[in-house]
Amino acid sequence: MYRELTVAAVLFGIVQGVILNIAFAYIALKLGFSLGGSTIAAILGYVFLRGFLRKGTIVENNINQTIASGINSAGTGVVFVLPALFLLNTQGQDNLILSIWPLILAAIAGAILGVVVIIPLRKQLIEIERLRFPTGVAVATIIRTGAAGVEKAKLLGIGFLISAIWKLLMISGWLESPGWLENEELNISFGLLPAYFAPALSLSILNFAAGLLSGRAGLPFLLGGIIAWWVISPISVIAGWTPVNLDNQALVDFIHSHMLRPLGIGVLIGAALMEVVVNFQAIKGAIYSLIVASRISSLHNTGTDEMPFWVLLLGGGAAMLFFFIAAVSTSGVSITQASLVALLGTLWLGLAGLIVAQCTGLTDISPVSGIALISVTMMMVILNGNIGAAMLVTLAAAIAIGQSADMMQDIKTGFMLGSRPLIQQLVQFGTSWLGAILSFFVIYVLWSSGAGGSHGFGPGSSLPAPQATALMSVIEAVQNNTVPSDKYILGAIIGILLGTAPVASLGVLAGLAMYLPFSITLGYGLGCLTQMVITQHKGEVFSENKLVPLAAGLIIGEALMGVGYAIYEIIH
């Protein structure tokens, strides 16, 4: 029998998962979206298991990458939601000073439910319907490449060193030049463009490398930024929609906070809702799949391929209990409301997980941001404006969505490689929740690392945390009855229209770009264009074998150096 579930695979998977979790939490705070870590874990897994230990098999490496990607994906949900609580407290929301334990319990509940709800769908979606799950297929291809993994690991290491050294130079301030290069942004106006065109370019290698990985698929993000800052912004000034007494940075801040940000949130919500409508057949198929899967389970036809049904029930019950304890431990939540949170939260997590699993299988898209915005709005209404309880559900939902999508991608990889589904389910069930807890630590470190009394992420910093900023804006608007309805409605209409376009995630990416600093969007877009040019001249194989591992190293190097520097700042 092939080596599959081994101590080496589990331990190396956990180590890689921790590293990826830290790095990609940093990335999500900077870009507003995260990237999958399965590719990196598969490359390094081959080097360690086959190259160093000289024993590894492809199914053993698959266990390694399953654990690593599960820990990483659990952290993504935390980074999209938890920072909003920190940001809200800086706005005078003192009632949101929550104990960390209810939040951790909600996070663990989300990680467990994200796996539990998706396991019964494995046979239907993978073996019967045979959905594509593009990322899962790509990772299986990488694991099969064998010795090519050593060359890819070298390129990843080179990228890591280049990016880490560059980040160290940037944060040291040695390259700073007032008026030209400040806060890692290069002024590209040369005195010819006014400030409201946002003429700056982020010199973050991580940002550029993320574009290298995305290529053509990331162009909607660049397009959204161009429309926001080079079309809407100048038109608003020329048309007299901005105060005449504002100039330079004050004018830029007004345009961003009063126009582009609410428009972007509206676009994001509209696009998310439209994705649900467009994917109605997929949603219906997901529910049908669950019914069929239940029948298969009841007929005992699953053999030893699946985790026992009683384990799933036990896991679901434990998650609901965690949910209840977390909610009842929150200020202002009664036992009745806590019971409602546990019940409705679990049902919502289940539905969201089904939707996302089906959509991921068809399109490789996991709309975490849209589901999070819908979750917090819905739960605030149900819980009479109790922000703390609403955020508990939103946090758990974001984590569960990531787990559902990641679990099915990994199972698809295993299906192609001959792995046992039961083994993959067990390792993800047993380790993924570590990623949620680790992300709490990363966020706290980055938040506490700001100099001069400021904080380490949020608007105006090098880590703008756009997803959390969007959540905070929606919560504040609902709570204070200051919802900019006209801009939300206009943005939602635009998002709905973009959501009907044949381009995947056009509305979501365009909405994100509207409330990100344009310097970041521009740097990312240049990375996308560079990848397209290289691929056109060198071909897809060169891009996959050379560009992808190099870009992955560039991303991890800067991210880990940024987090490491934050820890250094706290210690000193």
XYZ file of C-alpha atoms in Angstrom:
572
model
C 0.000 0.000 0.000
C 1.206 3.489 -0.829
C 2.369 5.802 1.949
C -0.459 8.272 2.530
C -1.301 9.314 6.092
C 2.138 9.665 7.681
C 3.575 11.683 10.538
C 5.873 13.489 8.101
C 2.990 14.557 5.832
C 0.874 15.770 8.751
C 3.657 17.686 10.507
C 4.982 19.286 7.310
C 1.444 20.166 6.272
C 0.868 21.916 9.612
C 4.193 23.796 9.353
C 3.406 24.942 5.821
C -0.131 25.830 6.822
C 1.135 28.074 9.619
C 3.561 29.873 7.283
C 0.958 30.309 4.544
C -1.639 31.456 7.060
C 0.640 34.232 8.344
C 1.692 35.324 4.860
C -1.754 35.247 3.302
C -3.372 37.061 6.234
C -0.994 39.909 5.441
C -1.912 39.662 1.753
C -5.665 39.782 2.461
C -5.245 42.916 4.600
C -3.318 44.552 1.779
C -5.250 43.499 -1.313
C -8.751 42.754 -0.036
C -8.669 39.186 -1.298
C -6.484 36.161 -0.664
C -4.786 33.563 -2.810
C -4.747 29.786 -2.637
C -1.765 28.111 -0.968
C -2.205 24.621 -2.415
C 0.261 25.203 -5.247
C 3.059 26.321 -2.923
C 2.352 23.502 -0.466
C 2.445 20.899 -3.253
C 5.782 22.157 -4.633
C 7.515 22.276 -1.254
C 5.879 19.015 -0.227
C 7.619 17.210 -3.067
C 10.982 18.741 -2.136
C 10.652 17.722 1.516
C 8.916 14.345 1.272
C 10.536 13.027 -1.891
C 13.754 15.032 -2.055
C 14.768 15.287 1.613
C 13.132 12.199 3.164
C 13.304 10.199 -0.128
C 10.089 8.361 0.719
C 7.215 10.558 -0.410
C 4.396 9.440 -2.678
C 1.943 11.616 -4.580
C -0.919 10.717 -2.227
C 1.259 11.503 0.796
C 2.042 14.908 -0.722
C -1.673 15.377 -1.275
C -2.280 14.919 2.466
C 0.420 17.523 3.109
C -1.177 20.103 0.803
C -4.690 19.308 2.071
C -3.653 20.182 5.627
C -1.670 23.273 4.572
C -4.417 24.732 2.378
C -7.090 23.975 5.003
C -5.221 25.875 7.721
C -4.601 28.739 5.299
C -8.203 29.000 4.050
C -9.590 29.085 7.612
C -7.468 32.150 8.262
C -8.808 33.992 5.220
C -12.313 34.137 6.674
C -10.968 35.609 9.915
C -8.978 38.306 8.116
C -11.996 39.408 6.089
C -14.187 39.955 9.180
C -12.332 40.292 12.496
C -10.395 43.500 11.646
C -13.735 45.302 11.304
C -14.207 44.971 15.082
C -10.850 46.649 15.700
C -11.712 49.437 13.266
C -15.179 49.943 14.758
C -13.702 50.432 18.217
C -11.567 53.290 16.905
C -14.794 54.985 15.785
C -16.160 55.132 19.333
C -17.943 51.761 19.300
C -16.822 50.940 22.840
C -19.645 48.449 23.272
C -17.847 46.194 20.812
C -14.991 45.380 23.161
C -15.660 41.647 23.086
C -13.895 38.889 24.931
C -11.683 36.944 22.569
C -13.181 33.587 23.625
C -16.627 33.999 22.025
C -14.908 35.026 18.797
C -12.586 32.017 18.870
C -15.510 29.676 19.596
C -17.436 31.134 16.651
C -14.361 30.720 14.449
C -13.935 27.062 15.461
C -17.663 26.480 14.851
C -17.295 27.921 11.352
C -14.236 25.784 10.588
C -16.012 22.601 11.747
C -19.300 23.326 9.990
C -17.534 24.274 6.766
C -16.145 20.746 6.578
C -19.171 18.926 8.014
C -21.691 20.442 5.611
C -19.646 19.606 2.528
C -18.604 16.000 3.207
C -22.006 14.482 2.266
C -21.727 16.189 -1.144
C -18.377 14.622 -2.058
C -19.677 11.648 -4.046
C -22.397 13.631 -5.807
C -20.278 16.622 -6.875
C -16.989 14.849 -7.600
C -17.852 11.327 -8.756
C -21.366 11.709 -10.182
C -21.613 15.270 -11.480
C -17.809 15.477 -11.966
C -17.613 19.245 -11.550
C -14.380 20.830 -12.762
C -12.923 22.455 -9.609
C -10.118 24.077 -11.678
C -7.757 24.720 -8.748
C -8.046 21.111 -7.613
C -7.172 19.922 -11.123
C -4.194 22.305 -11.305
C -2.790 21.100 -7.971
C -3.135 17.459 -9.046
C -1.144 18.310 -12.187
C 1.621 19.928 -10.111
C 1.870 16.943 -7.757
C 2.176 14.609 -10.735
C 5.066 16.587 -12.266
C 7.572 14.849 -10.005
C 11.151 16.087 -10.264
C 10.061 19.427 -11.748
C 9.139 20.356 -8.184
C 12.821 20.860 -7.275
C 13.315 23.507 -9.961
C 10.096 25.221 -8.937
C 11.211 25.242 -5.305
C 14.459 26.977 -6.312
C 12.527 29.688 -8.137
C 10.227 30.058 -5.132
C 13.295 30.511 -2.893
C 14.801 33.117 -5.216
C 11.545 35.052 -5.257
C 11.348 34.847 -1.465
C 14.821 36.368 -0.993
C 14.269 39.154 -3.533
C 10.943 40.151 -2.005
C 12.110 39.929 1.625
C 15.196 42.086 0.953
C 13.145 44.655 -0.963
C 10.562 44.860 1.824
C 13.349 45.373 4.365
C 14.702 48.260 2.298
C 11.259 49.840 2.054
C 10.365 49.641 5.742
C 13.830 50.875 6.750
C 13.053 54.224 5.095
C 16.399 54.367 3.281
C 14.673 54.946 -0.059
C 12.141 57.521 1.197
C 12.086 60.833 -0.699
C 9.500 63.454 0.379
C 7.117 64.253 -2.429
C 8.313 61.388 -4.611
C 8.551 58.158 -2.638
C 6.596 57.967 0.621
C 4.905 55.075 2.422
C 6.046 52.651 -0.290
C 4.246 54.696 -2.966
C 5.947 56.343 -5.945
C 4.465 59.627 -7.181
C 4.078 59.229 -10.956
C 2.372 62.544 -11.673
C 5.614 64.449 -12.373
C 3.670 67.597 -11.559
C 1.307 67.088 -14.500
C -1.702 65.421 -12.863
C -3.840 66.740 -9.982
C -4.132 64.729 -6.755
C -7.689 63.543 -7.481
C -6.313 61.327 -10.269
C -4.483 59.383 -7.499
C -1.235 59.394 -9.512
C 0.797 56.995 -7.361
C 2.160 53.487 -7.784
C 2.647 51.028 -4.931
C 6.154 49.580 -4.943
C 4.985 46.461 -3.142
C 6.460 43.416 -4.891
C 3.764 41.285 -3.254
C 1.126 43.384 -4.975
C 2.796 43.051 -8.382
C 3.365 39.306 -7.896
C -0.306 38.729 -7.069
C -1.068 40.187 -10.481
C 1.512 37.851 -12.027
C -0.427 34.893 -10.646
C -3.806 36.196 -11.794
C -3.001 37.333 -15.325
C -6.018 38.033 -17.523
C -8.450 37.015 -14.746
C -7.319 40.009 -12.668
C -7.952 42.669 -15.323
C -11.459 43.508 -13.996
C -9.744 44.645 -10.793
C -7.526 47.071 -12.741
C -10.520 48.213 -14.802
C -12.504 49.013 -11.655
C -9.665 51.151 -10.314
C -9.251 53.025 -13.600
C -12.969 53.798 -13.788
C -13.010 54.926 -10.143
C -9.980 57.222 -10.146
C -9.494 58.246 -13.763
C -13.169 58.606 -14.717
C -15.511 59.060 -11.724
C -13.080 61.107 -9.617
C -12.243 63.812 -12.208
C -15.857 63.989 -13.391
C -17.044 64.601 -9.826
C -14.582 67.484 -9.453
C -15.305 69.035 -12.864
C -19.070 68.725 -12.331
C -18.826 70.506 -8.970
C -19.976 67.545 -6.853
C -17.162 68.103 -4.351
C -16.699 70.994 -1.858
C -14.796 73.876 -3.451
C -12.752 74.524 -0.307
C -10.992 71.155 -0.450
C -7.697 70.609 -2.214
C -5.035 67.949 -2.704
C -5.201 65.096 -0.150
C -8.315 66.473 1.577
C -10.143 66.355 -1.758
C -8.905 62.822 -2.451
C -10.100 61.676 0.982
C -13.552 63.223 0.404
C -13.959 61.553 -2.996
C -12.897 58.207 -1.584
C -15.005 58.232 1.596
C -18.156 59.957 0.285
C -18.308 58.648 -3.293
C -16.094 55.761 -4.299
C -16.310 53.684 -1.129
C -20.153 53.610 -0.888
C -20.368 53.071 -4.644
C -17.917 50.170 -4.355
C -19.871 48.578 -1.518
C -23.068 48.886 -3.562
C -21.381 47.300 -6.578
C -20.069 44.480 -4.395
C -23.475 43.719 -2.857
C -25.283 43.995 -6.195
C -22.778 41.705 -7.889
C -22.972 39.174 -5.041
C -26.768 39.051 -5.232
C -26.628 38.743 -9.012
C -24.211 35.827 -8.706
C -26.842 34.048 -6.603
C -29.452 34.691 -9.306
C -27.172 33.705 -12.179
C -26.118 30.556 -10.318
C -29.675 29.631 -9.338
C -29.448 26.362 -11.220
C -26.175 25.614 -9.407
C -27.815 26.346 -6.066
C -30.767 24.146 -6.960
C -28.318 21.470 -8.022
C -26.490 21.783 -4.699
C -29.675 21.198 -2.727
C -30.576 18.279 -4.975
C -27.058 16.923 -4.478
C -27.527 17.014 -0.715
C -30.795 15.074 -1.005
C -29.182 12.459 -3.259
C -26.129 12.264 -0.993
C -28.381 11.649 2.001
C -30.124 8.807 0.176
C -26.776 7.263 -0.747
C -25.640 7.505 2.867
C -28.868 5.944 4.127
C -28.392 2.997 1.788
C -24.867 2.429 3.202
C -23.300 2.585 -0.243
C -20.444 4.849 0.806
C -18.360 2.090 2.369
C -15.169 3.346 3.971
C -14.792 6.275 1.552
C -16.552 8.758 3.830
C -16.400 9.856 7.422
C -19.157 8.068 9.397
C -22.462 9.907 9.440
C -22.595 9.892 13.235
C -19.280 11.790 13.287
C -20.787 14.450 11.036
C -23.812 14.740 13.326
C -21.552 14.973 16.363
C -19.412 17.619 14.680
C -22.457 19.623 13.629
C -23.895 19.425 17.143
C -20.588 20.524 18.688
C -20.403 23.464 16.271
C -23.942 24.559 17.183
C -23.023 24.328 20.875
C -19.934 26.486 20.265
C -22.170 28.931 18.417
C -24.613 29.102 21.311
C -21.899 29.574 23.951
C -20.210 32.265 21.864
C -23.476 34.148 21.364
C -24.687 33.935 24.973
C -21.255 35.171 26.118
C -21.710 38.323 24.041
C -22.949 41.462 25.775
C -26.642 42.182 25.229
C -27.567 38.731 23.889
C -30.288 36.809 25.707
C -30.597 33.029 25.841
C -33.425 33.215 23.306
C -31.329 35.307 20.928
C -28.342 32.996 21.433
C -30.509 30.009 20.527
C -31.673 31.895 17.427
C -28.087 32.666 16.483
C -27.068 29.013 16.893
C -29.996 27.735 14.822
C -30.193 30.360 12.063
C -26.435 30.756 11.956
C -25.945 27.039 11.397
C -28.646 26.905 8.716
C -27.170 29.948 6.967
C -23.676 28.466 7.103
C -24.998 25.265 5.595
C -26.762 27.072 2.739
C -23.777 29.333 2.077
C -21.472 26.313 2.059
C -23.668 24.510 -0.475
C -23.799 27.569 -2.732
C -20.078 28.167 -2.590
C -19.137 24.515 -3.151
C -21.266 24.356 -6.281
C -20.041 27.730 -7.582
C -16.416 26.799 -6.889
C -16.819 23.550 -8.754
C -18.216 25.341 -11.797
C -16.231 28.595 -11.856
C -13.433 28.387 -9.215
C -14.928 31.480 -7.534
C -15.605 31.664 -3.789
C -17.554 34.899 -3.105
C -16.576 35.290 0.567
C -16.918 39.086 0.541
C -20.461 39.113 -0.798
C -21.645 36.414 1.614
C -20.035 38.284 4.540
C -21.789 41.546 3.664
C -25.119 39.771 3.266
C -24.557 37.886 6.554
C -23.861 40.932 8.706
C -26.790 42.884 7.269
C -29.219 39.977 7.682
C -28.130 39.155 11.240
C -28.241 42.801 12.355
C -31.893 42.909 11.303
C -32.709 39.592 13.015
C -30.848 40.532 16.212
C -32.225 44.085 16.469
C -28.937 45.767 15.683
C -26.711 43.752 18.041
C -23.439 44.203 16.170
C -21.403 41.834 18.324
C -23.687 38.851 17.740
C -24.060 39.682 14.051
C -20.286 39.728 13.663
C -20.001 36.328 15.383
C -22.227 34.800 12.700
C -20.459 36.705 9.919
C -17.059 35.543 11.157
C -18.187 31.913 11.301
C -19.850 32.171 7.863
C -16.731 33.577 6.213
C -14.591 30.775 7.667
C -17.125 28.065 6.776
C -17.318 29.273 3.175
C -13.565 29.095 2.796
C -13.483 25.618 4.316
C -16.261 24.300 2.071
C -14.587 25.554 -1.092
C -11.118 24.390 -0.041
C -12.348 20.954 1.086
C -13.946 20.215 -2.276
C -10.933 21.484 -4.237
C -8.676 19.198 -2.181
C -11.024 16.239 -2.558
C -11.016 16.824 -6.338
C -7.213 16.713 -6.286
C -7.336 13.513 -4.263
C -9.882 11.965 -6.631
C -7.490 12.512 -9.548
C -4.491 11.164 -7.619
C -6.155 8.135 -6.028
C -6.254 9.398 -2.438
C -8.799 8.050 0.039
C -11.471 10.722 0.698
C -11.856 9.576 4.303
C -8.205 10.357 5.069
C -8.432 13.842 3.547
C -11.643 14.535 5.439
C -10.114 13.445 8.732
C -6.980 15.589 8.419
C -8.866 18.702 7.384
C -11.475 18.129 10.093
C -8.718 17.755 12.662
C -6.372 20.609 11.701
C -8.102 23.408 9.772
C -9.427 25.141 12.902
C -5.797 25.872 13.845
C -5.731 28.408 11.020
C -8.606 30.393 12.488
C -6.903 30.685 15.880
C -3.539 31.566 14.330
C -5.098 34.390 12.315
C -6.351 35.995 15.529
C -2.730 36.248 16.656
C -1.551 37.651 13.291
C -4.252 40.324 13.256
C -3.482 41.351 16.831
C 0.250 41.630 16.055
C -0.319 43.736 12.954
C -2.872 45.941 14.728
C -0.523 46.560 17.645
C 2.547 47.309 15.527
C 1.620 50.854 14.419
C 4.063 53.600 15.306
C 3.220 56.867 17.021
C -0.054 55.673 18.494
C -1.513 54.691 15.128
C -2.555 51.182 14.181
C -1.071 48.664 11.795
C -3.958 48.315 9.363
C -6.981 50.213 8.104
C -7.621 53.217 5.837
C -4.535 55.368 5.372
C -2.066 52.600 6.269
C -0.001 50.289 4.082
C -2.545 47.540 4.930
C -5.915 49.164 4.096
C -7.989 46.056 5.017
C -10.629 46.816 2.359
C -12.949 43.912 3.205
C -13.075 44.887 6.876
C -13.489 48.547 5.922
C -16.488 47.656 3.773
C -18.070 45.685 6.630
C -17.419 48.557 9.039
C -19.008 51.076 6.660
C -22.150 48.970 6.246
C -22.493 48.427 10.003
C -21.998 52.107 10.858
C -24.430 53.222 8.179
C -27.147 50.816 9.367
C -26.560 51.599 13.028
C -26.485 55.390 12.617
C -29.245 55.487 10.017
C -26.857 57.287 7.665
C -26.958 54.818 4.818
C -25.952 56.661 1.607
C -28.903 55.047 -0.130
C -28.432 56.845 -3.440
C -24.845 55.642 -3.844
C -25.592 52.147 -2.551
C -28.527 51.803 -4.942
C -26.572 53.190 -7.895
C -23.655 50.902 -7.054
C -25.984 47.920 -6.657
C -27.506 48.584 -10.099
C -24.021 48.713 -11.597
C -23.070 45.543 -9.726
C -26.173 43.730 -10.970
C -25.357 44.710 -14.550
C -21.731 43.635 -14.154
C -22.889 40.408 -12.526
C -24.687 39.420 -15.732
C -21.517 39.827 -17.804
C -19.781 36.665 -19.054
C -16.569 37.688 -17.231
C -16.140 35.834 -13.919
C -16.197 38.027 -10.786
C -16.296 41.254 -12.820
C -18.633 43.019 -10.383
C -16.931 41.772 -7.201
C -13.452 42.787 -8.385
C -14.626 46.144 -9.709
C -16.352 46.891 -6.403
C -13.222 45.978 -4.450
C -11.090 48.262 -6.603
C -13.339 51.243 -5.869
C -12.498 51.354 -2.183
C -8.829 50.352 -2.446
C -6.046 52.927 -2.903
C -5.443 53.177 -6.635
C -1.691 52.755 -6.117
C -2.326 49.138 -5.076
C -4.779 48.484 -7.904
C -2.351 49.911 -10.469
C 0.566 47.800 -9.228
C -1.587 44.679 -9.300
C -2.819 45.499 -12.803
C 0.732 45.927 -14.084
C 1.464 42.431 -12.758
C -1.535 41.062 -14.681
C -0.407 42.733 -17.910
C 3.171 41.499 -17.437
C 1.967 37.917 -17.037
C -0.121 38.200 -20.195
C 2.833 39.507 -22.226
C 5.214 36.812 -20.931
C 2.661 34.055 -21.541
C 2.048 35.297 -25.070
C 5.777 35.201 -25.904
C 6.909 32.216 -23.837
C 3.763 30.099 -23.682
C 1.546 28.634 -20.965
C 4.072 25.960 -19.945
C 6.778 28.559 -19.212
C 4.323 30.637 -17.252
C 3.169 27.667 -15.186
C 6.616 26.219 -14.497
C 8.669 29.412 -14.071
C 6.454 32.404 -13.419
C 4.057 30.824 -10.918
C 6.676 29.577 -8.391
C 8.694 32.804 -8.713
C 5.585 34.907 -8.073
C 4.642 32.711 -5.108
C 8.072 33.334 -3.572
C 7.766 37.082 -4.162
C 4.444 37.081 -2.308
C 5.542 35.035 0.703
C 8.851 36.884 1.131
C 7.308 40.335 1.539
C 4.413 39.078 3.646
C 6.577 37.223 6.162
C 9.045 40.119 6.356
C 6.138 42.502 7.019
C 4.742 40.337 9.823
C 8.219 39.744 11.241
C 8.900 43.470 11.327
C 5.569 44.033 13.078
C 6.571 41.556 15.798
C 9.963 43.311 16.101
C 8.209 46.673 16.557
C 6.028 45.285 19.360
C 8.965 43.697 21.181
C 11.002 46.888 20.976
